[in-house]
Short mmCIF file of C-alpha atoms and ligand atoms in Angstrom, two decimals:
data_model
loop_
_atom_site.label_atom_id
_atom_site.label_comp_id
_atom_site.label_asym_id
_atom_site.label_seq_id
_atom_site.Cartn_x
_atom_site.Cartn_y
_atom_site.Cartn_z
CA MET A 1 -3.32 8.93 32.57
CA ASP A 2 -4.38 9.53 36.14
CA ARG A 3 -7.54 11.41 37.02
CA ARG A 4 -5.77 14.58 38.06
CA ALA A 5 -3.75 14.79 34.88
CA PHE A 6 -6.86 14.11 32.87
CA LEU A 7 -8.70 16.95 34.57
CA GLN A 8 -5.76 19.25 34.12
CA PHE A 9 -5.67 18.40 30.47
CA LEU A 10 -9.34 19.17 30.06
CA GLY A 11 -8.83 22.35 32.06
CA VAL A 12 -11.89 21.57 34.13
CA SER A 13 -12.66 21.99 37.79
CA GLY A 14 -15.67 22.30 40.10
CA VAL A 15 -18.72 20.40 38.91
CA LEU A 16 -16.95 18.58 36.12
CA ALA A 17 -14.18 17.57 38.48
CA SER A 18 -16.65 15.73 40.62
CA MET A 19 -18.07 13.73 37.72
CA PRO A 20 -17.33 10.01 37.68
CA LEU A 21 -14.13 9.32 35.80
CA ASP A 22 -15.75 7.10 33.18
CA LEU A 23 -18.09 9.94 32.17
CA LEU A 24 -15.16 12.30 31.85
CA ALA A 25 -13.20 9.74 29.94
CA ALA A 26 -16.00 9.60 27.39
CA LYS A 27 -15.21 13.20 26.43
CA LYS A 28 -12.88 13.11 23.50
CA VAL A 29 -9.93 15.32 22.82
CA PRO A 30 -10.62 16.62 19.32
CA PHE A 31 -7.60 15.95 17.13
CA LYS A 32 -6.09 19.08 15.69
CA GLY A 33 -3.81 18.20 12.79
CA LEU A 34 -0.18 19.03 13.27
CA PRO A 35 1.04 21.18 10.36
CA VAL A 36 4.35 20.46 8.66
CA SER A 37 7.31 22.23 10.21
CA LEU A 38 10.62 23.57 9.02
CA GLU A 39 11.54 24.88 12.44
CA ASP A 40 14.44 23.70 14.53
CA LYS A 41 12.01 22.51 17.11
CA LEU A 42 10.42 19.30 18.30
CA SER A 43 6.70 19.94 18.03
CA THR A 44 3.84 17.65 18.94
CA ALA A 45 0.12 17.56 18.22
CA GLU A 46 -2.17 18.91 20.91
CA GLY A 47 -2.65 16.28 23.59
CA LEU A 48 0.86 14.91 23.22
CA THR A 49 3.88 16.08 25.22
CA HIS A 50 7.52 15.12 25.10
CA LYS A 51 10.31 14.97 27.67
CA ILE A 52 13.98 14.24 27.18
CA LEU A 53 15.00 10.95 28.78
CA ILE A 54 18.73 11.06 27.97
CA ARG A 55 21.05 13.08 25.76
CA TRP A 56 24.24 12.29 23.89
CA GLY A 57 27.23 12.67 26.21
CA GLU A 58 25.42 12.11 29.52
CA GLN A 59 27.44 10.05 31.96
CA ILE A 60 25.69 6.68 32.44
CA ASN A 61 28.20 5.45 35.03
CA ALA A 62 31.66 6.39 36.31
CA SER A 63 33.42 5.31 33.14
CA SER A 64 30.95 5.61 30.25
CA LYS A 65 28.84 8.13 28.44
CA PHE A 66 25.69 7.81 26.36
CA GLY A 67 26.84 7.48 22.74
CA PHE A 68 26.04 9.45 19.60
CA ASN A 69 23.16 9.18 17.09
CA ASN A 70 20.81 7.01 19.09
CA ASP A 71 18.53 4.83 16.95
CA PHE A 72 16.69 1.57 17.82
CA ILE A 73 15.20 1.29 21.32
CA ALA A 74 14.15 -1.97 22.97
CA PHE A 75 12.46 -2.34 26.35
CA HIS A 76 13.29 -5.10 28.83
CA PRO A 77 11.06 -5.07 31.93
CA LEU A 78 12.59 -5.57 35.37
CA GLU A 79 10.65 -5.88 38.63
CA LYS A 80 8.18 -3.17 39.72
CA ASN A 81 8.38 0.02 37.70
CA ARG A 82 11.89 -0.53 36.41
CA ALA A 83 13.23 -1.57 33.05
CA LEU A 84 16.35 -1.73 30.91
CA LEU A 85 16.52 -0.04 27.54
CA TRP A 86 18.88 -1.06 24.77
CA ILE A 87 19.62 1.89 22.51
CA ASN A 88 21.69 1.68 19.32
CA HIS A 89 24.30 4.35 18.53
CA GLU A 90 24.47 4.08 14.78
CA TYR A 91 27.26 6.38 13.58
CA VAL A 92 29.11 9.61 14.27
CA HIS A 93 29.30 13.11 12.87
CA PRO A 94 33.03 13.82 13.37
CA LEU A 95 32.50 17.58 13.64
CA PHE A 96 30.58 17.07 16.87
CA ILE A 97 32.92 14.49 18.40
CA LYS A 98 36.55 15.69 18.24
CA GLY A 99 36.87 17.16 14.78
CA ILE A 100 36.90 16.30 11.13
CA ASN A 101 40.64 15.59 10.82
CA ARG A 102 41.18 11.87 10.51
CA THR A 103 43.77 11.60 13.26
CA LYS A 104 44.12 8.57 15.50
CA GLU A 105 43.05 10.68 18.45
CA ASN A 106 39.83 11.78 16.76
CA ILE A 107 39.00 8.29 15.50
CA ASP A 108 39.72 6.78 18.93
CA ALA A 109 37.15 9.17 20.40
CA GLU A 110 34.62 8.26 17.72
CA ARG A 111 35.04 4.53 18.40
CA LEU A 112 33.58 5.07 21.87
CA GLU A 113 30.48 6.81 20.48
CA VAL A 114 28.99 3.95 18.43
CA GLY A 115 27.55 0.54 19.34
CA GLY A 116 24.84 0.64 21.97
CA SER A 117 23.90 1.59 25.51
CA ILE A 118 22.06 -0.39 28.14
CA ILE A 119 20.46 2.00 30.61
CA GLU A 120 18.08 1.45 33.48
CA VAL A 121 14.88 3.50 33.54
CA GLU A 122 12.32 3.82 36.28
CA LYS A 123 8.70 4.94 36.20
CA LYS A 124 8.12 7.63 38.81
CA ASN A 125 4.53 8.84 39.03
CA SER A 126 3.76 8.65 35.34
CA ASP A 127 7.19 9.65 33.98
CA TRP A 128 10.02 7.38 32.92
CA ILE A 129 13.36 8.60 34.36
CA PHE A 130 16.91 7.54 33.46
CA VAL A 131 18.62 5.88 36.46
CA LYS A 132 22.17 7.21 36.51
CA ASN A 133 24.81 4.83 37.87
CA SER A 134 22.55 1.76 37.82
CA PRO A 135 24.79 -1.33 37.98
CA TYR A 136 23.13 -2.42 34.72
CA ASN A 137 24.20 0.69 32.83
CA ARG A 138 26.89 -0.18 30.32
CA ARG A 139 28.21 0.57 26.89
CA VAL A 140 28.99 -1.76 24.04
CA ASP A 141 31.16 0.09 21.51
CA ALA A 142 33.60 -0.27 18.62
CA LEU A 143 36.20 -1.75 20.98
CA THR A 144 34.07 -4.46 22.59
CA GLU A 145 35.28 -7.92 21.62
CA ILE A 146 32.28 -9.92 20.37
CA PRO A 147 32.31 -13.61 19.39
CA PHE A 148 30.76 -14.94 16.20
CA ALA A 149 28.03 -17.50 16.88
CA TRP A 150 29.27 -19.64 14.00
CA GLU A 151 31.54 -22.64 13.94
CA GLY A 152 34.97 -21.61 12.72
CA GLY A 153 34.22 -17.89 13.09
CA ILE A 154 34.79 -15.48 10.20
CA LEU A 155 38.10 -15.30 8.32
CA ASN A 156 39.64 -17.61 10.91
CA SER A 157 38.75 -15.26 13.72
CA LYS A 158 36.38 -16.31 16.46
CA THR A 159 35.68 -12.72 17.49
CA ALA A 160 35.13 -9.28 16.00
CA ILE A 161 36.39 -6.04 17.48
CA GLY A 162 33.31 -4.03 18.21
CA THR A 163 29.89 -3.41 16.78
CA LEU A 164 28.90 -0.34 14.79
CA ALA A 165 26.28 0.95 12.37
CA GLY A 166 23.55 -0.45 14.66
CA CYS A 167 20.41 0.87 13.04
CA ALA A 168 17.11 -0.78 13.97
CA GLY A 169 16.89 -4.17 15.65
CA GLY A 170 14.49 -6.50 17.36
CA LYS A 171 13.79 -8.60 20.44
CA THR A 172 13.70 -12.35 20.87
CA PRO A 173 11.05 -14.34 22.73
CA TRP A 174 13.75 -15.21 25.31
CA GLY A 175 14.26 -11.53 26.07
CA THR A 176 17.53 -10.69 24.33
CA PHE A 177 18.03 -7.60 22.18
CA LEU A 178 18.97 -7.68 18.52
CA SER A 179 21.01 -4.83 17.07
CA CYS A 180 21.49 -4.72 13.30
CA GLU A 181 24.72 -3.54 11.73
CA GLU A 182 23.59 -1.52 8.72
CA ASN A 183 25.97 0.80 6.82
CA TYR A 184 29.08 -0.85 8.23
CA ASP A 185 31.16 0.09 5.18
CA MET A 186 31.31 3.71 6.38
CA PHE A 187 33.72 2.67 9.16
CA TYR A 188 36.27 0.18 7.84
CA GLY A 189 35.28 0.16 4.17
CA GLU A 190 34.27 -2.86 2.14
CA ARG A 191 36.12 -5.68 0.41
CA ASP A 192 34.59 -7.72 -2.40
CA ARG A 193 35.06 -11.42 -3.11
CA GLN A 194 37.95 -10.65 -5.42
CA GLY A 195 39.73 -8.75 -2.65
CA ASN A 196 39.12 -5.24 -4.05
CA VAL A 197 38.85 -2.71 -1.25
CA THR A 198 36.57 0.33 -1.16
CA PRO A 199 37.72 2.83 1.47
CA SER A 200 35.27 4.11 4.07
CA TRP A 201 34.02 7.69 4.15
CA LEU A 202 34.61 8.04 7.88
CA GLY A 203 38.25 7.09 7.31
CA TRP A 204 38.65 4.82 10.32
CA ASP A 205 40.43 2.40 7.95
CA LYS A 206 43.23 4.94 7.62
CA VAL A 207 44.17 4.11 11.20
CA TYR A 208 42.70 0.65 11.83
CA GLN A 209 42.58 -1.98 9.11
CA LEU A 210 39.93 -4.28 10.56
CA PRO A 211 38.28 -6.88 8.31
CA PRO A 212 35.08 -5.43 6.78
CA GLU A 213 33.71 -8.99 6.84
CA HIS A 214 33.48 -8.72 10.63
CA TYR A 215 30.63 -6.21 10.28
CA GLY A 216 27.20 -6.28 8.67
CA TRP A 217 25.77 -8.89 11.04
CA VAL A 218 22.86 -9.05 13.44
CA VAL A 219 24.16 -8.83 17.01
CA GLU A 220 22.33 -10.47 19.94
CA ILE A 221 22.78 -8.94 23.40
CA GLU A 222 21.78 -10.12 26.87
CA PRO A 223 20.03 -7.28 28.71
CA LYS A 224 21.44 -7.81 32.21
CA THR A 225 25.02 -8.69 31.33
CA GLY A 226 25.59 -6.97 27.99
CA LYS A 227 27.08 -10.24 26.71
CA ALA A 228 26.91 -10.11 22.91
CA LYS A 229 27.38 -12.39 19.90
CA LYS A 230 27.22 -11.87 16.15
CA LEU A 231 24.63 -14.06 14.44
CA VAL A 232 26.26 -15.19 11.23
CA SER A 233 23.17 -17.31 10.56
CA LEU A 234 21.16 -14.27 9.43
CA GLY A 235 23.63 -13.37 6.69
CA ARG A 236 25.66 -10.25 6.07
CA CYS A 237 24.24 -7.13 4.46
CA ALA A 238 23.12 -3.62 5.45
CA HIS A 239 20.67 -5.06 7.96
CA GLU A 240 18.03 -2.57 8.96
CA CYS A 241 16.26 -4.70 11.52
CA ALA A 242 15.42 -8.22 12.63
CA ALA A 243 11.78 -8.95 13.43
CA VAL A 244 11.34 -12.21 15.31
CA THR A 245 8.29 -14.42 15.61
CA LYS A 246 7.45 -18.15 15.70
CA SER A 247 6.25 -20.52 13.02
CA LYS A 248 3.09 -22.53 13.64
CA SER A 249 5.32 -25.44 14.64
CA GLY A 250 7.06 -23.23 17.21
CA LYS A 251 10.33 -22.63 15.36
CA ILE A 252 11.89 -19.19 15.64
CA VAL A 253 11.57 -17.10 12.47
CA ALA A 254 13.39 -13.79 11.85
CA TYR A 255 12.76 -11.37 8.99
CA THR A 256 15.43 -8.86 8.03
CA GLY A 257 15.72 -6.20 5.31
CA ASP A 258 18.84 -4.98 3.51
CA ASP A 259 18.43 -1.21 3.39
CA THR A 260 20.03 -0.36 0.07
CA ASN A 261 18.48 0.36 -3.33
CA ASP A 262 17.60 -2.89 -5.09
CA GLU A 263 18.65 -5.15 -2.25
CA HIS A 264 16.56 -7.86 -0.68
CA LEU A 265 14.29 -9.15 2.04
CA TYR A 266 15.48 -12.19 3.98
CA LYS A 267 13.88 -14.69 6.32
CA PHE A 268 15.68 -17.04 8.66
CA ILE A 269 13.93 -20.15 9.97
CA SER A 270 15.67 -21.54 13.01
CA ASP A 271 16.10 -25.23 13.68
CA SER A 272 15.03 -24.59 17.25
CA ASN A 273 12.45 -22.91 19.46
CA ASP A 274 14.90 -20.82 21.46
CA SER A 275 17.89 -19.79 19.39
CA LEU A 276 18.80 -17.91 16.22
CA GLU A 277 22.17 -19.60 15.78
CA ARG A 278 21.32 -22.52 13.50
CA GLY A 279 18.76 -22.86 10.76
CA LYS A 280 18.24 -21.85 7.16
CA LEU A 281 18.38 -18.46 5.50
CA TYR A 282 15.92 -17.63 2.69
CA VAL A 283 15.43 -14.64 0.43
CA ALA A 284 12.20 -13.33 -1.07
CA SER A 285 11.16 -13.63 -4.70
CA LEU A 286 8.06 -11.47 -5.00
CA GLU A 287 7.48 -12.63 -8.56
CA LYS A 288 7.29 -16.27 -7.51
CA GLY A 289 5.79 -15.57 -4.10
CA GLU A 290 8.48 -17.80 -2.64
CA TRP A 291 11.17 -17.78 -0.01
CA ILE A 292 14.21 -19.19 -1.81
CA SER A 293 16.78 -21.16 0.16
CA LEU A 294 20.31 -19.80 0.45
CA ASP A 295 21.61 -23.15 1.67
CA ILE A 296 24.54 -24.26 -0.45
CA ASN A 297 23.28 -27.85 -0.31
CA ASP A 298 19.90 -26.84 -1.78
CA GLN A 299 21.26 -24.69 -4.61
CA PRO A 300 23.72 -26.02 -7.21
CA ILE A 301 24.41 -22.46 -8.37
CA LEU A 302 25.62 -21.55 -4.88
CA LYS A 303 27.73 -24.70 -4.71
CA LYS A 304 29.36 -23.67 -7.97
CA ASN A 305 30.06 -20.09 -6.89
CA PHE A 306 30.88 -20.32 -3.18
CA LYS A 307 33.40 -22.42 -1.36
CA ASP A 308 31.21 -23.09 1.66
CA GLN A 309 28.16 -21.90 3.59
CA THR A 310 30.25 -19.38 5.55
CA ASN A 311 31.15 -17.75 2.25
CA VAL A 312 27.46 -17.62 1.29
CA GLN A 313 26.63 -15.96 4.61
CA ILE A 314 29.38 -13.33 4.18
CA TYR A 315 28.29 -12.47 0.62
CA ALA A 316 24.58 -13.00 1.15
CA ARG A 317 23.75 -10.24 -1.33
CA GLU A 318 25.56 -11.97 -4.17
CA ALA A 319 24.09 -15.33 -3.25
CA ALA A 320 20.61 -13.78 -3.18
CA LYS A 321 21.02 -12.44 -6.71
CA LEU A 322 22.25 -15.78 -8.02
CA VAL A 323 19.09 -17.53 -6.79
CA GLY A 324 16.74 -14.89 -8.23
CA ALA A 325 15.83 -12.66 -5.28
CA THR A 326 13.67 -9.62 -6.04
CA PRO A 327 15.38 -6.22 -5.86
CA LEU A 328 13.43 -3.97 -3.52
CA ASP A 329 13.19 -0.26 -2.82
CA ARG A 330 15.24 -0.11 0.39
CA PRO A 331 13.56 -2.60 2.72
CA GLU A 332 13.82 -1.08 6.20
CA ASP A 333 11.79 -1.83 9.30
CA ILE A 334 9.54 -4.89 9.66
CA GLU A 335 6.66 -5.47 12.07
CA PHE A 336 3.85 -8.00 12.51
CA ASP A 337 0.31 -6.68 12.21
CA PRO A 338 -1.44 -7.57 15.48
CA LEU A 339 -4.83 -7.65 13.72
CA THR A 340 -3.89 -10.07 10.93
CA GLY A 341 -0.46 -11.52 11.66
CA ASN A 342 0.75 -10.17 8.30
CA VAL A 343 4.35 -9.04 7.90
CA LEU A 344 4.72 -5.34 7.08
CA VAL A 345 7.91 -4.06 5.50
CA SER A 346 8.86 -0.42 4.95
CA LEU A 347 10.15 0.22 1.45
CA THR A 348 11.58 3.65 2.06
CA ASN A 349 12.28 4.85 -1.50
CA ASN A 350 14.35 4.18 -4.58
CA LYS A 351 15.29 7.42 -6.24
CA LYS A 352 17.07 5.58 -9.07
CA LYS A 353 13.65 4.22 -10.00
CA ASN A 354 11.81 7.50 -9.38
CA ASN A 355 10.19 6.06 -6.28
CA PHE A 356 10.53 9.12 -4.07
CA TYR A 357 7.82 8.53 -1.50
CA GLY A 358 8.11 4.85 -0.62
CA SER A 359 5.45 2.56 0.80
CA VAL A 360 4.77 -0.14 3.35
CA MET A 361 4.46 -3.59 1.81
CA LYS A 362 2.27 -6.32 3.23
CA ILE A 363 3.42 -9.93 3.08
CA VAL A 364 0.77 -12.58 3.69
CA GLU A 365 2.41 -15.88 4.47
CA LYS A 366 0.64 -19.00 3.22
CA ASP A 367 -1.70 -20.33 5.92
CA ASN A 368 -0.63 -17.28 7.93
CA ASP A 369 2.38 -19.33 8.98
CA PRO A 370 5.75 -17.55 9.29
CA GLY A 371 7.30 -20.97 8.69
CA SER A 372 5.72 -21.15 5.22
CA LEU A 373 7.84 -20.84 2.08
CA LYS A 374 5.04 -19.28 -0.02
CA PHE A 375 3.46 -15.86 0.28
CA THR A 376 1.56 -13.12 -1.49
CA HIS A 377 2.35 -9.42 -1.29
CA SER A 378 0.62 -6.09 -1.84
CA THR A 379 0.96 -2.44 -0.88
CA PHE A 380 -0.40 -1.74 2.60
CA ILE A 381 -0.04 2.04 2.39
CA ALA A 382 1.89 4.30 0.01
CA GLY A 383 3.61 7.60 0.70
CA GLY A 384 2.99 10.69 -1.42
CA PRO A 385 1.13 13.99 -1.48
CA GLU A 386 -2.23 12.23 -1.01
CA THR A 387 -1.27 10.51 2.23
CA GLY A 388 0.98 13.38 3.35
CA PHE A 389 4.07 11.39 4.22
CA ALA A 390 7.22 10.32 2.40
CA CYS A 391 9.89 7.70 3.03
CA PRO A 392 8.43 5.49 5.79
CA ASP A 393 11.14 3.92 7.91
CA ASN A 394 10.68 2.65 11.48
CA LEU A 395 7.35 1.03 12.33
CA VAL A 396 5.60 0.05 15.54
CA PHE A 397 2.05 -1.18 16.10
CA ASP A 398 -0.18 -0.51 19.06
CA PRO A 399 -2.63 -3.23 20.17
CA LYS A 400 -5.48 -1.72 18.12
CA GLY A 401 -3.45 -2.19 14.97
CA ASN A 402 -2.70 1.51 14.53
CA LEU A 403 0.63 1.76 12.74
CA TRP A 404 3.00 4.38 14.16
CA PHE A 405 5.81 5.18 11.79
CA THR A 406 8.63 7.63 11.28
CA SER A 407 9.73 9.23 8.05
CA ASP A 408 13.29 9.37 6.78
CA VAL A 409 13.80 12.01 4.14
CA SER A 410 17.56 12.51 4.10
CA GLY A 411 18.72 15.83 5.57
CA ASP A 412 19.81 17.43 2.29
CA ASN A 413 16.47 16.57 0.64
CA ILE A 414 14.18 17.86 3.36
CA ASN A 415 11.43 20.01 1.80
CA LYS A 416 13.24 20.11 -1.53
CA GLY A 417 12.34 18.82 -5.02
CA PRO A 418 9.79 16.01 -4.72
CA TYR A 419 9.79 16.52 -0.94
CA SER A 420 8.67 20.18 -1.14
CA GLY A 421 5.83 20.69 1.27
CA PHE A 422 6.58 17.59 3.37
CA GLY A 423 8.61 19.62 5.87
CA ASN A 424 10.88 18.12 8.49
CA ASN A 425 10.79 14.41 9.23
CA SER A 426 7.88 13.41 11.44
CA LEU A 427 6.12 10.74 13.44
CA PHE A 428 2.85 9.61 11.86
CA VAL A 429 0.07 7.21 12.80
CA PHE A 430 -1.98 5.27 10.27
CA LEU A 431 -5.25 4.81 12.14
CA ARG A 432 -7.17 1.59 11.81
CA SER A 433 -9.67 2.13 14.58
CA GLY A 434 -11.82 4.96 15.87
CA SER A 435 -13.61 7.64 13.88
CA LYS A 436 -10.55 8.46 11.77
CA ALA A 437 -9.80 4.89 10.69
CA GLY A 438 -8.03 4.90 7.33
CA GLU A 439 -6.39 8.28 7.88
CA VAL A 440 -2.71 9.07 8.36
CA ILE A 441 -2.11 11.75 10.98
CA ARG A 442 1.09 13.61 11.77
CA VAL A 443 1.68 13.66 15.52
CA ALA A 444 5.23 14.98 15.97
CA ASN A 445 7.78 16.96 13.97
CA ALA A 446 11.53 16.53 14.35
CA PRO A 447 13.97 19.43 14.71
CA ALA A 448 16.17 20.58 11.80
CA ASP A 449 17.91 17.84 9.75
CA ALA A 450 16.81 15.19 12.26
CA GLU A 451 14.95 11.95 11.86
CA PHE A 452 12.88 10.15 14.48
CA THR A 453 13.97 6.54 14.96
CA GLY A 454 13.44 3.58 17.26
CA PRO A 455 9.79 4.05 18.34
CA CYS A 456 9.15 1.68 21.25
CA PHE A 457 6.09 1.49 23.50
CA SER A 458 6.20 0.84 27.22
CA PRO A 459 4.25 -2.37 28.00
CA ASP A 460 1.24 -0.33 29.20
CA TYR A 461 1.22 1.73 25.98
CA LYS A 462 1.15 4.95 28.01
CA THR A 463 4.60 6.02 26.79
CA LEU A 464 6.30 5.96 23.43
CA PHE A 465 10.09 6.06 23.64
CA LEU A 466 11.54 7.71 20.56
CA SER A 467 15.02 8.60 19.33
CA VAL A 468 15.80 11.98 17.83
CA GLN A 469 18.73 11.18 15.55
CA HIS A 470 21.17 13.49 13.76
CA PRO A 471 19.73 16.96 14.52
CA GLY A 472 21.90 19.52 12.73
CA GLU A 473 23.65 16.92 10.57
CA LEU A 474 24.08 19.44 7.75
CA SER A 475 26.19 21.72 9.94
CA MET A 476 29.45 22.48 8.12
CA SER A 477 31.21 24.00 11.12
CA LEU A 478 30.63 24.65 14.80
CA ASP A 479 30.13 28.32 13.90
CA LYS A 480 27.34 27.52 11.47
CA LEU A 481 25.12 25.04 13.22
CA THR A 482 21.90 24.13 11.45
CA SER A 483 20.31 22.95 14.71
CA ASN A 484 20.73 23.82 18.35
CA TRP A 485 18.25 21.24 19.58
CA PRO A 486 17.58 20.49 22.40
CA ASP A 487 19.54 22.82 24.69
CA GLY A 488 20.95 25.55 22.48
CA GLY A 489 24.56 25.23 21.31
CA ILE A 490 25.73 21.97 19.78
CA PRO A 491 22.83 19.73 18.74
CA LYS A 492 22.51 16.55 20.78
CA PRO A 493 20.86 13.35 19.59
CA SER A 494 18.56 12.33 22.45
CA VAL A 495 15.91 9.86 23.49
CA ILE A 496 12.52 11.35 24.35
CA THR A 497 9.33 10.02 25.88
CA LEU A 498 5.96 10.90 24.38
CA GLN A 499 2.86 10.78 26.51
CA GLY A 500 -0.55 12.36 26.79
CA PRO A 501 -4.25 12.00 26.20
CA LEU A 502 -3.85 11.93 22.42
CA LEU A 503 -1.59 8.89 22.69
CA ASP A 504 -3.99 7.26 25.17
CA GLN A 505 -6.96 7.80 22.89
CA ILE A 506 -5.19 6.46 19.81
CA VAL A 507 -3.92 3.29 21.48
CA GLN A 508 -7.39 2.68 22.93
CA GLY A 509 -8.97 3.14 19.50
CA LYS A 510 -10.97 6.11 20.75
CA LEU A 511 -9.74 9.01 18.66
FE1 FEO B 1 19.83 3.41 9.60
FE2 FEO B 1 18.06 2.23 7.12
O1 FEO B 1 18.32 3.37 8.48
CA1 CA B 2 16.28 3.43 9.46
CA1 CA B 3 10.07 -1.36 14.56
#
């Protein structure tokens, strides 16, 4: 924050205004807890302000618009105060696009709303602004032809038509974005190994019969060109995210969770230092504390049940079960603890097992080496009435090791049953430094039915980019909207920026 803004925030002038800045900076903003909210409003704790960066439907260039239900955000710095953001557009709410009837016309409109956007942003004074008509602005959508990075392709096709269901994601050390196709079956349905088809609930498969096996992959995208490829190497499932790091020997390692009740946590160890295309996929057994190989040449049971490694990759979930993977309570986002190097995994909930509040699990790799095949695990922090949050989902650390996380109570459960008293979904911080170390504080509340997703810091940690996803998703008709956020009228998923002295103090460990 600059001096003027700091003084304005303190509301001081005169004598105080002439004090040296470091003396002023020593004055703390007392944290006033943010109460739970059931309002259709985006509220923030005192000392934190938000601005809308871009809304659903805004023109990003002459031919494309910003898509629906923005989720994961990744930041790619350019020169000076400029950057590119990758933003996932996970899925659609047909009511808000062209209508609920499953006509070709309506579905064609919806196919342009998913995938992702690359937009340029620029820092002006202290604000990040969307740069309309930047030559870098582009859409990737359900029509974009994307090659499989896998010899032979998938089902004899070298390319897939489009990407969709992009939930969270990741970034690689070489600067590309990763977008993870999560609940892909809602678009073109699912087909099992015996050929049985389950129709999708969005009904796109009524008009377009595209192979379900072409979705459920991690997609890698070049920031400046938008060139994309589907990484078959990481297996196929409801990928929430892909968190990338390096082993002690320098090999690329990616962790990815399958966000479904009783599904698994995977780890891919690359053969190389600069690619995710070739290597070995493993799955976690918590009981054994081992990463178990999913390589058909390592596992006789896979050799017996699958015709080749491609088949194992396509049906990674079945392969994982055959080798004894541990069922988990919806493994979602994954981040690396900057203080310890440990791997933290959100386990959002598992209502079938009466786990309503979820937790964040800590994985400690043997010798602290992501390349290790042994680990221990424990609960890092658990949701519930005592900690005041439920259903942790997206995670991001600041350099002091404070864990910022969003909650994901589904819209129809908000403040009901076990979630009574938890209010709307929120942004929380688990503090590990400063006078409140060990506490979880609520710092922002989402509008009605919405969930915050995609938290992403600017490199100077002065701004947190955040998605506001699916406001008003329980609306049954345009006459009975459950949210009018942010502008009145039809609710619009949007990306916001959060800034302010509260954020500054937390990331500096001075709250
Ligand atoms: Fe799209 Fe698991 O959240
Ligand atoms: Ca999520
Ligand atoms: Ca994250």
